[in-house]
Amino acid sequence: MDVGKGLLHPDRLFPADPATRTIARDLYETVRNLPIVSPHGHTEPSWFAEDKPFEDAASLLVIPDHYLFRMLHSVGVKLDDLGVPRLDGKPVASGRAIWRAFAAQYHLFRGTPSSLWVDHAMSSVLGCDEPLTPDNADKLYDHINAQLALPEFRPRALHKRFGIETIATTEGALDPLTHHQKMAAEGWIGRVRTTYRPDSVTDPDAVGFRANLLQFGEITGADVTRWDGMVDAHRKRRAYFRQFGATATDHGVPTAFTADLPLADKQALLDTALKGPLSSADAELFRGLMMTEMAGLSAEDGMVMQIHAGSRRNTDGGLFQTRGPNMGADIPTRTDWVGGLNALLSKHGHAPGLRVLLFTLDETTYARELAPMAGHWECLMIGPPWWFYDSPNGIRRYLDQVVETAGFANLAGFNDDTRALLSIPARHDVWRREVCRFLAQLAVEHRISKKDAEIVARELSYDNAKKAYKL
Amino acid sequence: MDVGKGLLHPDRLFPADPATRTIARDLYETVRNLPIVSPHGHTEPSWFAEDKPFEDAASLLVIPDHYLFRMLHSVGVKLDDLGVPRLDGKPVASGRAIWRAFAAQYHLFRGTPSSLWVDHAMSSVLGCDEPLTPDNADKLYDHINAQLALPEFRPRALHKRFGIETIATTEGALDPLTHHQKMAAEGWIGRVRTTYRPDSVTDPDAVGFRANLLQFGEITGADVTRWDGMVDAHRKRRAYFRQFGATATDHGVPTAFTADLPLADKQALLDTALKGPLSSADAELFRGLMMTEMAGLSAEDGMVMQIHAGSRRNTDGGLFQTRGPNMGADIPTRTDWVGGLNALLSKHGHAPGLRVLLFTLDETTYARELAPMAGHWECLMIGPPWWFYDSPNGIRRYLDQVVETAGFANLAGFNDDTRALLSIPARHDVWRREVCRFLAQLAVEHRISKKDAEIVARELSYDNAKKAYKL
Amino acid sequence: MDVGKGLLHPDRLFPADPATRTIARDLYETVRNLPIVSPHGHTEPSWFAEDKPFEDAASLLVIPDHYLFRMLHSVGVKLDDLGVPRLDGKPVASGRAIWRAFAAQYHLFRGTPSSLWVDHAMSSVLGCDEPLTPDNADKLYDHINAQLALPEFRPRALHKRFGIETIATTEGALDPLTHHQKMAAEGWIGRVRTTYRPDSVTDPDAVGFRANLLQFGEITGADVTRWDGMVDAHRKRRAYFRQFGATATDHGVPTAFTADLPLADKQALLDTALKGPLSSADAELFRGLMMTEMAGLSAEDGMVMQIHAGSRRNTDGGLFQTRGPNMGADIPTRTDWVGGLNALLSKHGHAPGLRVLLFTLDETTYARELAPMAGHWECLMIGPPWWFYDSPNGIRRYLDQVVETAGFANLAGFNDDTRALLSIPARHDVWRREVCRFLAQLAVEHRISKKDAEIVARELSYDNAKKAYKL
C-alpha cells in the first residue's frame, strides 16, 4: 500500500545529510512495496475468521494499544475515561468520550513512535488528512467510523490491502483454535497462521496453572502427572497447532534461565507443583526445565522456538488487582543470556535444524551477549527490537550494536508483535526506513557497496523473516 | 545573559548538517534567554545571604570543582598543589600557585564538558577573551580577581545577571537555615530556596548517625527513639524547611532499594540502630524503610521527593582518610530501579499529588527501567542526566533513550546540580543547546513539526522544571 | 604503508557531512603514516624469529582468525571444511578447499569489521584489486600464494613495510622464550618484545595448574609451595621476561575480582590448591589474590599491568571437547570494575609508578565505571575497545562514552590484539580513522580547536600507547 500520503512526509526518518538521504531513499524504493511477513504478533484471529467490521475508532485504535493508554495514565488521565475494562465490571467510558479524552492529550506523543504509528494509520489507512487535535476530534471520529463501515475496511480486505503475505497470531496451548479451524475450511491458513504459546501450562506462576495442566492432559489424552507424559502432551499439541499453519512456538519468560535435571528430579518437581504453589525458586526451575524440553521438541519437530525474556510483569499491584495484566506496568529488567541459556544449549545447542530466536528487553545484551552468541551458534538468531525498542531510535541502537559481530544473516528480520492491526503497515515501514537509513550510512562511509546494501535491505525487510520462521 | 561572546562559538554543540543546524539555531533563539530555573544544586546559601565578594579565581573556580581536581589528580598533580584542604590541617597551596598549577594542565580538559563550562565562565561571565594557557595564567588571574572585586560580581548581582528566577540550595535536616532566615527577612526567599536533605539522620552509615538523630529529636521536640516519633520529627522539620521556600526533598542513596515492614519490626531496627552500628544489610534496610516513609510524608505534605541513587561513595580509602568526602572518588554502580522502588510504589505509588524524581548514574536504566516506569506511574518523573552525564554526549544518550517511551511530559527539565556558581549559565546553556539539537534532528527527520519542537524546547528549558518541582 | 589503494575508498569510515569529512580527512593526513606501536597482541614470535615465508592464503588469513570462522560456523559451515584443527587429529580441509569454502560465504561479512580487515589485507598488502567472490577465489588464491613466496612478504619484511616501531607478543610464564632469545641475539628485541602472561600459574582452573606451578618452581628455583616463594617465582620470571623487552604483564580473568588476605590465609589456600581442585569460589579467590600480588610486583618492578576481564570462556562444551579453546564460543559477560578492583586499589592504588590498564567486554562500564575510575586514580588507564568492540561502531561507542569523564590523557591509545598479522595495518588504520572522525565532530561542533584536535589525533594514534606501556 502507499504509505507516503497525507500527514506523512515521504522522507521521514531518513538522515539529514543529503548524500546519505539520497541513498536511503533509493534503497527504500526497492523494499517499500515488498509483501509484509508478520511471523509474530497478537492480532485477534476472530478478526480474520469472522471478517466483521470494526466497531469504532476508539475500540480499534485506543483501547487495545497499551502504548497509548500507559502514557496517558502517566500524566493522570483515568483509565476509566479511556475505556480500559475493569475486573469488577463497573462501567467505563466508551466510543466518542474515549476518543475525545485521547485527542485532548494526543500532543503528549510528540516525537514518540506512537505518533508515527497513529498518524500513519489515520493518514494512509483511514484517509484523515490532518493531525488529531481536540478541535477536530469529533470530525475525525465520525470520518473514521464511516470508513470502518465500508467493506474495504473489513479485516480480510485490510489484510490484502496491507500486502500481508502471512501473519501469525498467538494462541495458548489450551486454545481450541476455533477461528483457525474456520479459516482452514476457507483456505485462509497460510495467509493467517497460529503460534504455539504454552506459558499457561509451563509456568507454575501462571493463573490457574494446576487446572490448566489437568485440562491440557484431557485435551491431549496424555498423562500430564508424569513428566514424560507432560512433554508428550506438548508434542501432540504442537502437532495440532502445526495443522493450522504454526511454524513456531513462543515463550514469555521473566528471565532467560534454562535448566536440565535427571528425570526423577523433574518428576519430583512436577509432583510438588501438582500439589500446590511452588516456591519462587522452584517455579523458576520448573520454567527453566520446560524451556529445555521445548528446545528438545523443536529439535524433534522443527518448530522455531521464540524466547521473549526479561519483562517483569504487573509491577503495579493495585492496577493488576483492578484491571488485570497487560496494563502498561510490565517493566524490563536485566537479562543474563549467556548463563541463562547454558543448560538449553549444552543439551540441544548442536541439534540439526534447531532454531531459537532471542528477543530481549535489555539492550545491554545486544553487543555483549546476543550478537556474539548468534555469531557462533548455528541454532541461534536475534529477534528484532522488541516492545519499547520497536521504535526509530531503538532500531538504530539495535543495528548499531548487533551487526558488526552477528552480521546480517543471524538477524531474524522484523516482527511487528502488535495487537493493533492498523499499526502493522506503519511498523514495517518504520523498520524498512531504518534499515535503509542504516545501510545508507554504511554505504556513504564506504563500508558496504550500494549493490550489497540493496541485497541486505531486501533480506532484512523480507527474506530473513521467512528464513528465520521456516516459512 | 549573552552567552555568545569571546571564546565561545555561537554554533557550538549544534549538529554539522547545515539544514539541521539551521533548525537548531532557530529553536535555540526561542529559549536562550528564558530565565534560569535551578531547582536542585549545591551553591552556598551564605553567598546569597551575605553577598560578599568572592575571594579569588582559584577559590572560586578550582577548589570547589571536583570535576577539575579529580582529572588533574588522575595525571599526577598533587591535591595539595591544587589547594584541596587536608583533614590534618597541614598547609596546602593557595591563590596564584593553584591557578598556575591548573593552567599548566588545562589542556587536559580538551573536548570535555569541563572546558566548555570553564571557557564559558571565563569568557562570558568574567570577560576573558583568550583561552587559559600557562603563558597567560598570571594575567588572567589578575584580571579575574580585579573583576571579582567589582560590585557587579557579587553573588546577588550574578544571580540577577544570570537571569536566575529561582535557585535551590541543599541543606541537611539539622541545619538551622541561618542564611535562609536572613534572606527571608530581606525578601530573598523565592529567588533562593532551600531543599530538605535528611541523609545524616536517615542513613545509619552516616558519620555521627546516632548523635545526629538525638540532636534531631532535640530540634524538633519529637521522640526519635520511637519510629513514629522519628517520622514525626521529619514531618515537623519538613514544615520548617518549607517556610524557607523548600518545595522538595533530596535523598542520596547508594542503591534504589526501598522497603516496608510492620511498625514493630521498624521499631526493633531503630532500637538496634540506637545501640550501635548496624550490619551492612540492616543499614540498607533502614535506608530503604526511610525512603518509603519519606514518600509517605511527600504524599502528605506535597514536597517533591528527589532520589539520587547509585553512587558508590569514597572508593579511595586513603584519600578519604586524608581529605574526607567529595574528593572525586565516588564512582557510579549498577542500579535496579524496578526492584528497588517496589516497596515504595506498592505503598504510595498511587497517592494523589505524590511526585518522585529519579536520578540515575546507570545509563543502562534510562530505556530499560526509568522511561517505562515514568511512562506508566503518574507519580514518577525522570530527572535530567546527573553528574558525569551532565555533558553534551551524556545529554544526547539520555534524550535518545528516554523520550520514545517516556515522552517529554515525564521529564523533569534541567538541574545544574552544581557547587560552581559561575558554571550555572554554562550548564543550562549546554542543556538548551542539546535539547534544540535533539529536536532539530527530530524535525529534519519529519518526526516532529517545527511548531511542536518550539513548544517542547521551551518545556524542557523552563516549564517542565517548574512543573516538576511545583514552583 | 599506503593504505588507500585498490578496494579501499580513501574516505572510508569518514562522516558523511562534507564539512566534518574535510576536517576528518585533514586530521587523518597528519597521523596516517605514523609508525605502528603494537604493545599488545598475539602474533607468533616464531614468525619474526625464523622469518620463513607464510604457507598459503588459507593458513595465513582464515585458520587463525576466529572472527571469520565463528561467523561461518554460525550459518552452518563445518569447521572441518575451514581447516580448524581437531583434538582427535582427524583430517580437516586444507589450502585451496578452505579458501573456496571461505569465498563461498564471504558475503556474510558485508558491513562487518572483518570485511574491512580482509579487504584491507588483500588489497593493500597482497595487491588484490577485486573483492573476493566464489568466481575469483581460485585466481586470488594463486595470486596471494605467489606473493607470499616473495621475499618482501616474509614476516620481517612485512614488519618493516607496515611501519611497525615495536610489537609485543604474549607468552606464558613457563615459556622459555626461545624465539625471543634468537631475536635478542640478532638485535631484534625492541622491534619485537614479549609480554608476561602468567594465567597458567595464577588461575587454579587452568588446565594442568598444579603441574604448571611445580614446573614454575623448577624454572625459577623458588619454593612455589610457599605463598611468598610463589610470588618470588613471579618476581624472578618477570625479570627474565624484561630481558626480552617486556614492559608489561597481561592477565585474562573471567571477572575483575581482586582480593587480599593475611599471609596465613593465602598459604592455606595455596596448600589446598596444591592438593587438588579448588571449589569455584576458592578458585575465584585465588585468582583475585594473585591479581593483587601482581599489582604489588608491578609497583615494585615498574611493569605495566594489563587486565583483560569479563570473557566467559568456552561456552560451547561440545566444541571445546572436540577442538579446544579459542574457537569462537567465548562470550562477554557483565563486569563489576568498582567492586572488583577494590582490594587491589586499596592496597596498591597509590603506589608510585604503578600503572594498570583496564580492558572490558562490558561496554556499560565505559561511562559508568572505567571513565570515572581512570579520571580519578593516577595508576589507572583505559585500554582501547577490545575484541568484538575493536570495530568502527565499537570505537564510536567507546569514544562517545569515555572521553567526557576520563579525558584523552587517561586512554592507552590503541592495541590491535590480533593473531592475524596481515590485519595489523588495517586495524590501526580503522582506529586512526575513527579517532579523526570523532575529533572532526568535536571540531565542527566547536568543542575543540583544530589545533588541539591535531595534537589529540597524534596522541591517540601514537604517543599515548608508548606512554601507557612505558616504551
mmCIF file of C-alpha atoms in Angstrom, chain B residues 203-322:
data_model
loop_
_atom_site.group_PDB
_atom_site.id
_atom_site.type_symbol
_atom_site.label_atom_id
_atom_site.label_comp_id
_atom_site.label_asym_id
_atom_site.label_seq_id
_atom_site.Cartn_x
_atom_site.Cartn_y
_atom_site.Cartn_z
ATOM 1 C CA ASP B 203 21.340 6.724 56.791
ATOM 2 C CA PRO B 204 22.777 4.698 59.681
ATOM 3 C CA ASP B 205 26.130 4.693 57.874
ATOM 4 C CA ALA B 206 26.321 8.491 58.003
ATOM 5 C CA VAL B 207 29.111 9.842 60.212
ATOM 6 C CA GLY B 208 27.727 10.503 63.669
ATOM 7 C CA PHE B 209 24.347 8.990 62.883
ATOM 8 C CA ARG B 210 23.224 8.318 66.457
ATOM 9 C CA ALA B 211 24.293 11.728 67.709
ATOM 10 C CA ASN B 212 22.598 13.304 64.692
ATOM 11 C CA LEU B 213 19.382 11.503 65.445
ATOM 12 C CA LEU B 214 19.361 12.587 69.089
ATOM 13 C CA GLN B 215 20.038 16.171 68.051
ATOM 14 C CA PHE B 216 17.213 15.857 65.543
ATOM 15 C CA GLY B 217 14.924 14.907 68.414
ATOM 16 C CA GLU B 218 16.003 17.960 70.372
ATOM 17 C CA ILE B 219 15.494 20.333 67.471
ATOM 18 C CA THR B 220 12.052 19.021 66.653
ATOM 19 C CA GLY B 221 10.847 18.103 70.125
ATOM 20 C CA ALA B 222 9.901 14.662 68.860
ATOM 21 C CA ASP B 223 10.731 11.348 70.472
ATOM 22 C CA VAL B 224 13.118 9.984 67.878
ATOM 23 C CA THR B 225 13.638 6.785 69.845
ATOM 24 C CA ARG B 226 10.149 5.728 68.691
ATOM 25 C CA TRP B 227 9.778 5.021 64.989
ATOM 26 C CA ASP B 228 6.630 7.095 64.704
ATOM 27 C CA GLY B 229 8.233 9.869 66.684
ATOM 28 C CA MET B 230 11.161 9.841 64.319
ATOM 29 C CA VAL B 231 8.858 10.089 61.344
ATOM 30 C CA ASP B 232 7.059 12.909 63.086
ATOM 31 C CA ALA B 233 10.358 14.717 63.582
ATOM 32 C CA HIS B 234 10.739 14.696 59.813
ATOM 33 C CA ARG B 235 7.195 15.897 59.387
ATOM 34 C CA LYS B 236 7.939 18.907 61.567
ATOM 35 C CA ARG B 237 11.328 19.624 60.092
ATOM 36 C CA ARG B 238 9.992 19.483 56.561
ATOM 37 C CA ALA B 239 7.402 22.073 57.521
ATOM 38 C CA TYR B 240 10.212 24.240 58.871
ATOM 39 C CA PHE B 241 12.108 23.946 55.603
ATOM 40 C CA ARG B 242 9.008 24.854 53.639
ATOM 41 C CA GLN B 243 8.994 28.203 55.429
ATOM 42 C CA PHE B 244 12.221 28.893 53.580
ATOM 43 C CA GLY B 245 10.940 28.058 50.175
ATOM 44 C CA ALA B 246 11.609 24.335 50.081
ATOM 45 C CA THR B 247 9.315 22.503 47.685
ATOM 46 C CA ALA B 248 11.461 19.398 47.529
ATOM 47 C CA THR B 249 13.439 16.867 49.492
ATOM 48 C CA ASP B 250 16.564 15.131 48.278
ATOM 49 C CA HIS B 251 17.923 11.706 49.091
ATOM 50 C CA GLY B 252 21.380 10.472 48.220
ATOM 51 C CA VAL B 253 21.367 6.703 48.485
ATOM 52 C CA PRO B 254 23.818 4.042 47.355
ATOM 53 C CA THR B 255 21.040 1.980 45.782
ATOM 54 C CA ALA B 256 17.399 2.456 44.804
ATOM 55 C CA PHE B 257 16.307 -0.050 47.433
ATOM 56 C CA THR B 258 13.132 0.732 49.371
ATOM 57 C CA ALA B 259 11.385 -1.387 51.994
ATOM 58 C CA ASP B 260 8.339 -1.601 54.173
ATOM 59 C CA LEU B 261 7.780 -3.546 57.384
ATOM 60 C CA PRO B 262 5.257 -3.695 60.221
ATOM 61 C CA LEU B 263 5.781 -0.975 62.798
ATOM 62 C CA ALA B 264 7.081 -3.369 65.431
ATOM 63 C CA ASP B 265 9.845 -4.543 63.125
ATOM 64 C CA LYS B 266 10.744 -0.995 62.236
ATOM 65 C CA GLN B 267 10.897 -0.107 65.929
ATOM 66 C CA ALA B 268 13.130 -3.090 66.603
ATOM 67 C CA LEU B 269 15.504 -1.965 63.887
ATOM 68 C CA LEU B 270 15.562 1.564 65.269
ATOM 69 C CA ASP B 271 16.293 0.193 68.729
ATOM 70 C CA THR B 272 19.267 -1.684 67.343
ATOM 71 C CA ALA B 273 20.442 1.348 65.411
ATOM 72 C CA LEU B 274 20.348 3.480 68.527
ATOM 73 C CA LYS B 275 22.543 0.991 70.388
ATOM 74 C CA GLY B 276 25.409 0.783 67.921
ATOM 75 C CA PRO B 277 26.449 0.251 64.344
ATOM 76 C CA LEU B 278 24.070 -1.764 62.176
ATOM 77 C CA SER B 279 25.201 -4.588 59.954
ATOM 78 C CA SER B 280 25.551 -3.634 56.336
ATOM 79 C CA ALA B 281 22.284 -5.398 55.471
ATOM 80 C CA ASP B 282 20.412 -3.750 58.320
ATOM 81 C CA ALA B 283 21.746 -0.332 57.375
ATOM 82 C CA GLU B 284 20.448 -0.871 53.846
ATOM 83 C CA LEU B 285 17.107 -1.969 55.266
ATOM 84 C CA PHE B 286 16.956 1.124 57.454
ATOM 85 C CA ARG B 287 17.643 3.396 54.489
ATOM 86 C CA GLY B 288 15.053 1.540 52.438
ATOM 87 C CA LEU B 289 12.420 1.923 55.131
ATOM 88 C CA MET B 290 13.173 5.619 55.458
ATOM 89 C CA MET B 291 12.735 6.105 51.713
ATOM 90 C CA THR B 292 9.249 4.669 51.955
ATOM 91 C CA GLU B 293 8.491 6.885 54.972
ATOM 92 C CA MET B 294 9.726 9.909 53.055
ATOM 93 C CA ALA B 295 7.443 9.084 50.163
ATOM 94 C CA GLY B 296 4.585 8.841 52.641
ATOM 95 C CA LEU B 297 5.415 12.286 54.017
ATOM 96 C CA SER B 298 5.644 13.661 50.473
ATOM 97 C CA ALA B 299 2.205 12.286 49.737
ATOM 98 C CA GLU B 300 1.075 14.053 52.879
ATOM 99 C CA ASP B 301 2.758 17.434 52.575
ATOM 100 C CA GLY B 302 3.230 17.681 48.831
ATOM 101 C CA MET B 303 7.004 18.065 48.832
ATOM 102 C CA VAL B 304 8.649 16.655 45.729
ATOM 103 C CA MET B 305 10.913 13.706 46.517
ATOM 104 C CA GLN B 306 14.229 13.525 44.657
ATOM 105 C CA ILE B 307 16.112 10.230 44.664
ATOM 106 C CA HIS B 308 19.759 10.365 43.651
ATOM 107 C CA ALA B 309 20.765 6.716 43.677
ATOM 108 C CA GLY B 310 23.762 4.680 42.635
ATOM 109 C CA SER B 311 26.954 6.393 43.699
ATOM 110 C CA ARG B 312 29.491 4.237 45.462
ATOM 111 C CA ARG B 313 30.988 6.877 47.721
ATOM 112 C CA ASN B 314 34.587 7.334 48.825
ATOM 113 C CA THR B 315 36.056 4.390 46.944
ATOM 114 C CA ASP B 316 39.567 5.664 47.594
ATOM 115 C CA GLY B 317 40.059 4.843 51.252
ATOM 116 C CA GLY B 318 43.439 6.535 51.526
ATOM 117 C CA LEU B 319 42.117 9.762 50.096
ATOM 118 C CA PHE B 320 39.028 9.655 52.291
ATOM 119 C CA GLN B 321 41.203 9.409 55.382
ATOM 120 C CA THR B 322 43.330 12.388 54.460
#
